[in-house]
Coordinates of C-alpha atoms in Angstrom, one line a residue:
M236 CA 110.2 76.0 48.1
Q237 CA 110.1 79.5 49.6
V238 CA 108.1 80.6 52.5
L239 CA 107.7 84.1 53.0
H240 CA 106.6 85.2 56.7
V241 CA 105.0 88.8 56.2
R242 CA 103.3 90.9 59.2
G243 CA 101.1 93.4 57.9
H244 CA 97.1 92.7 56.6
L245 CA 97.5 91.3 53.3
D246 CA 94.8 91.4 51.3
P247 CA 94.6 88.4 48.5
A248 CA 93.2 90.7 45.6
L249 CA 96.6 93.0 45.8
L250 CA 98.4 89.5 46.3
E251 CA 96.7 88.4 42.8
R252 CA 97.5 91.5 41.1
A253 CA 101.0 91.1 42.0
L254 CA 101.3 87.6 40.6
A255 CA 99.4 88.8 37.3
W256 CA 102.1 91.6 37.3
L257 CA 104.8 89.2 37.6
Q258 CA 103.5 87.2 34.6
T259 CA 103.8 90.4 32.4
Q260 CA 107.5 91.0 33.7
H261 CA 108.9 87.5 33.0
P262 CA 108.1 85.3 30.1
I263 CA 109.1 81.8 32.1
L264 CA 106.3 82.8 34.6
R265 CA 103.7 82.5 31.6
A266 CA 105.2 79.2 30.2
H267 CA 104.0 75.8 30.4
I268 CA 105.4 72.6 29.4
R269 CA 104.4 70.8 26.4
Y270 CA 105.9 67.6 24.9
G271 CA 107.1 66.7 21.8
K272 CA 109.1 64.0 19.8
M273 CA 110.3 61.0 21.4
V274 CA 113.9 60.5 22.1
W275 CA 115.6 57.2 22.4
R276 CA 118.5 56.1 24.4
R277 CA 120.4 52.9 24.9
V278 CA 120.6 52.8 28.8
P279 CA 117.2 53.5 31.0
P280 CA 115.2 55.6 30.7
F281 CA 115.5 53.9 27.1
A282 CA 112.8 56.7 25.5
Y283 CA 111.2 59.9 26.9
R284 CA 109.4 62.8 25.0
Q285 CA 111.5 66.2 24.8
G286 CA 109.9 68.8 26.5
W287 CA 109.7 72.5 25.7
F288 CA 108.5 75.9 27.0
D289 CA 105.5 77.2 25.3
T290 CA 104.0 80.7 26.3
Q291 CA 101.0 80.4 24.6
G292 CA 97.8 79.8 26.4
T293 CA 99.4 79.4 29.6
T294 CA 96.6 80.1 32.8
R295 CA 97.3 82.5 35.3
I296 CA 99.7 81.7 38.5
P297 CA 97.4 79.9 40.9
L298 CA 96.6 81.5 44.1
R299 CA 95.0 79.5 47.2
V300 CA 94.0 81.1 50.4
L301 CA 94.1 79.1 53.4
D302 CA 92.5 80.4 56.8
D303 CA 93.6 78.3 59.6
T304 CA 93.5 79.1 63.4
D305 CA 96.6 76.5 63.8
P306 CA 99.8 78.9 63.6
D307 CA 101.6 76.1 62.3
A308 CA 99.2 75.3 59.4
W309 CA 102.0 76.9 56.9
R310 CA 104.4 74.0 57.8
K311 CA 101.6 71.5 56.8
V312 CA 101.0 73.3 53.4
L313 CA 104.7 73.6 53.0
A314 CA 105.0 69.8 53.5
A315 CA 102.4 69.0 51.2
D316 CA 103.3 70.9 48.6
M317 CA 106.9 69.7 48.3
R318 CA 105.1 66.3 47.8
T319 CA 102.5 67.4 45.4
P320 CA 103.7 67.8 41.7
I321 CA 103.0 70.8 39.8
R322 CA 99.8 70.0 37.3
K323 CA 100.9 69.0 34.0
G324 CA 98.7 70.8 31.0
N325 CA 98.6 74.7 30.1
H326 CA 99.4 75.6 33.7
P327 CA 102.4 77.9 34.9
R328 CA 105.2 76.1 36.8
L329 CA 104.5 78.1 40.2
R330 CA 101.7 78.0 42.6
V331 CA 101.3 80.0 45.6
T332 CA 99.4 79.7 49.0
L333 CA 98.7 82.2 51.5
V334 CA 98.2 80.9 54.8
R335 CA 96.6 83.0 57.6
Q336 CA 95.1 82.2 60.9
S337 CA 92.0 84.5 59.8
P338 CA 91.2 86.9 57.4
D339 CA 92.1 90.0 59.8
A340 CA 95.5 88.4 60.9
D341 CA 98.4 90.4 61.0
L342 CA 100.8 87.8 60.1
S343 CA 100.5 86.0 56.9
H344 CA 102.9 83.2 55.3
L345 CA 103.5 82.8 51.5
V346 CA 104.0 79.6 50.5
I347 CA 105.9 79.7 47.3
C348 CA 106.2 76.4 45.1
A349 CA 108.0 76.6 42.0
D350 CA 109.4 73.9 39.3
H351 CA 113.1 73.8 39.6
A352 CA 113.3 74.0 35.8
I353 CA 112.4 77.8 36.0
L354 CA 113.8 79.0 39.0
D355 CA 117.2 78.5 40.9
A356 CA 118.2 80.5 44.3
R357 CA 118.9 83.4 42.6
S358 CA 115.6 84.0 40.7
A359 CA 113.8 82.7 43.6
H360 CA 115.6 85.5 45.7
V361 CA 114.6 88.2 42.7
L362 CA 111.0 86.9 42.6
A363 CA 110.6 87.5 46.4
C364 CA 112.1 90.8 46.1
E365 CA 109.7 91.9 43.2
L366 CA 106.9 90.3 44.6
L367 CA 107.2 92.5 48.1
E368 CA 108.2 95.4 46.3
F369 CA 104.6 95.3 44.6
L370 CA 102.9 94.6 47.5
A371 CA 104.7 97.8 49.5
D372 CA 103.8 100.2 46.2
P373 CA 101.8 98.6 43.7
A374 CA 102.0 102.0 41.3
A375 CA 105.9 102.3 41.5
A376 CA 106.6 98.8 40.4
Q377 CA 104.1 98.9 37.7
R378 CA 106.0 101.6 36.4
K379 CA 109.0 99.3 35.9
P380 CA 109.9 98.4 32.3
S381 CA 109.5 95.1 31.4
L382 CA 113.2 93.7 30.9
D383 CA 112.1 90.1 29.2
T384 CA 110.9 90.0 25.8
A385 CA 111.7 86.3 25.1
L386 CA 112.2 83.1 27.3
P387 CA 115.8 83.3 28.4
P388 CA 118.5 81.2 26.5
P389 CA 119.2 77.7 27.9
I390 CA 122.5 77.8 29.7
E391 CA 124.1 75.2 27.5
A392 CA 124.2 78.1 24.9
G393 CA 126.5 80.2 26.8
L394 CA 128.8 77.6 28.5
P395 CA 132.2 76.7 27.2
D396 CA 133.2 73.3 25.6
P397 CA 133.9 70.6 28.1
A398 CA 137.5 70.3 29.1
R399 CA 139.7 68.4 27.3
G400 CA 141.6 65.2 28.4
G401 CA 138.5 62.5 28.4
K402 CA 136.1 61.8 31.6
T403 CA 137.8 61.7 34.8
A404 CA 137.1 58.3 37.1
Y405 CA 133.4 58.0 38.5
T406 CA 133.0 59.2 42.0
P407 CA 130.5 56.8 44.2
A408 CA 128.1 58.4 46.6
V409 CA 129.1 58.2 50.2
R410 CA 125.8 57.9 52.3
L411 CA 125.1 58.1 56.2
P412 CA 124.3 54.7 58.2
K413 CA 120.8 53.8 57.7
Q414 CA 118.8 55.0 60.6
K415 CA 115.8 53.3 62.3
V416 CA 112.9 55.6 61.6
R417 CA 109.4 55.4 63.2
G418 CA 106.6 55.7 60.9
R419 CA 108.6 56.6 58.0
K420 CA 106.0 58.9 56.8
K421 CA 107.0 60.5 53.6
E422 CA 107.7 64.3 54.0
T423 CA 110.2 67.0 53.5
R424 CA 111.0 68.8 56.6
V425 CA 113.2 71.9 57.3
L426 CA 115.1 73.3 60.5
V427 CA 116.3 77.0 60.3
R428 CA 119.0 78.3 61.9
R429 CA 120.1 82.0 61.9
F430 CA 123.4 84.1 62.4
G431 CA 123.0 87.8 63.2
P432 CA 124.8 90.5 61.6
T433 CA 127.7 90.5 64.2
E434 CA 128.4 86.9 64.1
T435 CA 128.1 87.0 60.3
A436 CA 130.7 89.4 59.8
A437 CA 133.0 87.8 62.0
L438 CA 132.6 84.7 60.1
A439 CA 133.2 86.2 56.9
E440 CA 136.7 87.6 58.5
A441 CA 137.5 84.2 59.5
V442 CA 136.7 82.9 56.1
K443 CA 138.8 85.4 54.3
A444 CA 141.7 84.9 56.8
N445 CA 141.8 81.4 56.3
K446 CA 141.7 81.5 52.5
T447 CA 138.3 79.8 52.1
T448 CA 134.9 80.5 51.2
L449 CA 131.5 80.5 52.8
H450 CA 130.4 77.3 51.0
G451 CA 133.8 75.7 52.3
A452 CA 133.0 76.8 55.8
V453 CA 129.3 75.6 56.0
T454 CA 130.2 72.5 54.1
A455 CA 133.3 71.9 56.7
A456 CA 130.9 72.4 59.5
F457 CA 128.3 69.8 58.8
L458 CA 131.3 67.0 57.4
L459 CA 132.6 67.8 61.0
A460 CA 129.3 67.1 62.8
L461 CA 128.8 64.1 60.6
R462 CA 132.5 63.0 61.5
E463 CA 131.5 63.4 65.3
R464 CA 128.3 61.4 65.0
Y465 CA 128.8 58.5 62.8
R466 CA 132.7 58.1 62.9
L467 CA 133.0 58.7 59.2
D468 CA 136.4 59.8 57.5
V469 CA 135.1 60.5 54.3
M470 CA 132.3 62.0 52.7
T471 CA 131.0 62.6 49.3
V472 CA 129.1 66.3 49.0
L473 CA 126.5 67.7 46.4
N474 CA 127.6 71.1 45.8
T475 CA 124.9 73.5 43.8
V476 CA 126.9 76.0 42.0
D477 CA 125.5 78.5 39.9
L478 CA 126.8 78.7 36.2
R479 CA 126.2 82.1 35.4
R480 CA 130.0 83.2 36.0
L481 CA 130.9 80.3 33.3
S482 CA 128.2 81.4 30.8
T483 CA 129.1 84.0 28.1
L484 CA 125.6 84.7 27.7
A485 CA 124.8 88.7 28.9
L486 CA 122.0 87.9 31.5
P487 CA 120.3 90.7 33.4
R488 CA 120.3 89.7 37.1
E489 CA 116.5 90.1 37.2
T490 CA 116.5 87.1 34.6
Y491 CA 114.1 84.3 35.8
S492 CA 115.5 80.6 35.1
C493 CA 117.5 77.7 36.3
Y494 CA 121.0 78.2 35.6
V495 CA 122.8 75.6 38.1
D496 CA 124.5 72.4 38.3
I497 CA 124.9 69.9 40.9
L498 CA 128.5 68.6 41.2
R499 CA 129.8 65.7 43.3
T500 CA 133.2 66.4 45.3
E501 CA 134.5 63.8 47.9
H502 CA 136.4 64.8 51.3
P503 CA 138.3 63.5 53.7
I504 CA 137.4 64.8 57.1
T505 CA 139.6 65.6 60.1
D506 CA 139.5 67.4 63.3
D507 CA 141.1 70.8 61.4
F508 CA 137.9 72.7 60.6
W509 CA 139.8 75.2 58.1
A510 CA 141.6 72.5 56.6
T511 CA 138.7 70.9 55.6
A512 CA 136.8 74.0 54.4
R513 CA 139.8 74.7 52.2
D514 CA 139.4 71.1 51.1
A515 CA 135.8 71.5 50.3
S516 CA 136.2 74.9 48.4
F517 CA 139.3 73.9 46.4
K518 CA 138.0 70.5 45.2
L519 CA 135.0 72.1 43.9
I520 CA 136.6 75.0 42.1
A521 CA 139.0 72.1 40.8
A522 CA 135.7 70.4 39.6
L523 CA 134.3 73.5 37.8
A524 CA 137.6 73.9 35.9
K525 CA 138.5 70.6 35.0
N526 CA 135.8 68.0 34.9
R527 CA 132.4 69.9 35.6
E528 CA 130.6 67.2 33.4
S529 CA 132.2 64.7 34.8
A530 CA 131.4 65.7 38.4
S531 CA 127.9 66.6 37.2
I532 CA 124.9 64.8 38.4
M533 CA 122.3 66.8 36.5
K534 CA 122.0 64.6 33.7
F535 CA 120.4 61.0 32.8
P536 CA 122.6 58.3 34.0
D537 CA 124.9 56.0 32.3
W538 CA 125.4 52.2 32.9
E539 CA 128.0 53.1 35.4
V540 CA 125.6 55.2 37.7
Y541 CA 123.2 52.6 37.6
R542 CA 125.9 50.0 38.4
R543 CA 127.2 51.9 41.6
E544 CA 124.1 53.7 42.9
V545 CA 120.8 51.9 42.1
G546 CA 121.1 49.2 44.8
P547 CA 122.5 51.3 47.6
T548 CA 120.1 54.1 46.6
L549 CA 117.2 51.7 47.3
R550 CA 118.6 50.3 50.3
N551 CA 119.0 53.5 51.8
R552 CA 115.5 54.6 51.5
R553 CA 116.1 56.7 48.2
R554 CA 119.1 58.6 49.8
L555 CA 122.2 59.5 47.6
D556 CA 125.1 61.4 49.2
G557 CA 125.0 62.0 52.9
L558 CA 125.3 65.8 52.3
A559 CA 124.3 68.4 49.8
V560 CA 125.2 72.0 50.4
T561 CA 123.9 75.0 48.6
T562 CA 125.4 78.8 49.2
A563 CA 122.8 80.9 47.6
G564 CA 124.7 84.6 47.8
E565 CA 122.9 87.5 49.4
S566 CA 119.3 87.5 48.8
G567 CA 118.5 91.1 48.6
L568 CA 115.6 91.2 50.8
R569 CA 114.9 93.7 53.3
S570 CA 113.0 93.9 56.5
S571 CA 110.5 96.9 55.5
Y572 CA 108.2 96.8 52.5
G573 CA 105.8 99.7 53.0
A574 CA 102.8 98.6 55.3
Y575 CA 104.7 95.4 55.2
T576 CA 107.8 93.6 57.3
L577 CA 109.3 90.7 56.1
E578 CA 109.7 88.6 59.5
D579 CA 111.6 85.7 58.5
V580 CA 112.3 83.1 55.5
T581 CA 112.1 79.5 55.1
R582 CA 113.7 77.8 52.2
A583 CA 113.4 74.3 51.3
V584 CA 113.9 71.3 48.3
S585 CA 111.7 68.5 47.9
L586 CA 113.7 65.2 49.3
D587 CA 110.3 63.3 48.9
V588 CA 111.4 61.3 45.9
F589 CA 115.2 60.8 46.6
G590 CA 118.1 62.9 47.6
S591 CA 120.9 63.6 50.1
S592 CA 120.2 62.7 53.9
L593 CA 120.6 66.6 54.6
F594 CA 120.2 69.2 52.3
V595 CA 121.7 72.8 53.6
I596 CA 120.8 75.9 52.3
A597 CA 122.7 79.1 53.2
N598 CA 121.1 82.5 52.4
E599 CA 122.5 85.7 53.1
R600 CA 119.9 88.2 54.1
S601 CA 119.9 91.7 55.9
G602 CA 123.7 91.2 57.0
G603 CA 122.8 87.9 58.9
L604 CA 123.1 84.5 57.5
D605 CA 120.0 82.1 57.2
L606 CA 120.6 78.2 57.1
S607 CA 117.7 75.9 56.0
I608 CA 118.6 72.5 56.9
G609 CA 116.1 69.7 54.7
Y610 CA 115.7 66.2 55.5
S611 CA 113.5 63.3 54.7
T612 CA 111.2 61.8 57.6
R613 CA 111.5 58.6 56.0
A614 CA 115.5 58.4 56.2
M615 CA 116.5 61.1 59.0
N616 CA 114.9 61.3 62.6
E617 CA 114.2 64.7 63.8
G618 CA 116.3 64.5 66.7
E619 CA 119.2 63.2 64.9
V620 CA 119.0 66.1 62.4
R621 CA 118.6 68.6 65.3
W622 CA 121.9 67.5 66.9
L623 CA 123.7 67.7 63.5
A624 CA 122.5 71.3 63.0
D625 CA 123.3 72.4 66.0
D626 CA 126.6 70.7 66.0
A627 CA 127.4 72.3 62.7
V628 CA 126.3 75.6 63.8
A629 CA 128.3 75.6 67.3
R630 CA 131.5 74.9 64.7
L631 CA 131.0 77.9 62.7
E632 CA 130.3 80.3 66.0
T633 CA 133.4 78.8 67.6
A634 CA 135.4 79.5 64.5
A635 CA 134.4 83.1 64.2
V636 CA 134.7 83.6 68.0
R637 CA 138.2 82.2 67.9
H638 CA 139.2 84.3 64.9
R639 CA 138.1 87.6 66.6
L640 CA 139.7 86.5 69.9
T641 CA 143.3 85.7 67.9
N642 CA 142.7 88.9 65.5
P643 CA 141.0 91.7 67.6
A644 CA 139.8 94.9 65.7

């Protein structure tokens, strides 16, 4: 999910033209999923139909326009979209809703819902950039040549063979303590926190000086917040990683598709922020280098997974690990697009069916850093999530300030 908060009168007809143009540019946007032969397995699910993309006969990207005087109407659309599957049949794996208070409203919210099978974080960034560039200058955008002539290749076609030496021991998930949740309404919500360019630059300097990564620092901040709140000494983390760097495929940056994996790593949590950050970073690098397939949870589960995870997952309201972190890099988004201004961006991943207790997405935009903290209302209380988010943000700010004070320019 991605919500673009755009200031400037936005004509639905222009938006329809932009979506139609995007479909001409990227085959994955004019593809739907068809199901073929039955595939049999020795473990559940014992059988499933093999899915594949078909670009013939796909309908246009659906656009819905919602006028609602409630300024928070877009939040309701976001929550509803995250629990509503994309329609089967010959429909594209993307839908868009334009939310505004009235036809003449100056502020609009573009709620973009995509199947993760066609877009990862990088692809979503490119989609947002291209969509806004078309709205700013349709004539200039239409002069761009189409780079994609066929569906992009699957990531498996370019990945190296699995590391030799056999499968490593299975790492079971560490969950947060079960909470009492009032109402238990099935909904994914997201809190947003933003660092300005100055704070982000200071944090980047501190990360470099302490020989770690932004991913490690963000992970450490939330791990220490979880330790403070729940007295946990160890936690597993689900890390979303971009596999393009490992691939031998020559993919243009503009390629839309999903080339990510989710790896589980386990970390002891101490009071040392930077030691925890280095541990988070190094263990992820080691998992990528040595045992990516063993650490990956993006595959059909085997009996070991069922034995270790099914019971605890069901008892903990379908929660897997306590924390998931995605650092998606620089988005490329600007503030100004002709007659339009991009005021803000909200990002989320649906956690309605199952997922981690907290899902943190870090994106760099216009020199700053956006943190989107997603959670399921059936598993976490909003007050609890706000406390964790504020504590983690304070730890990142403190780490950056201390570095600046001890290393003045």
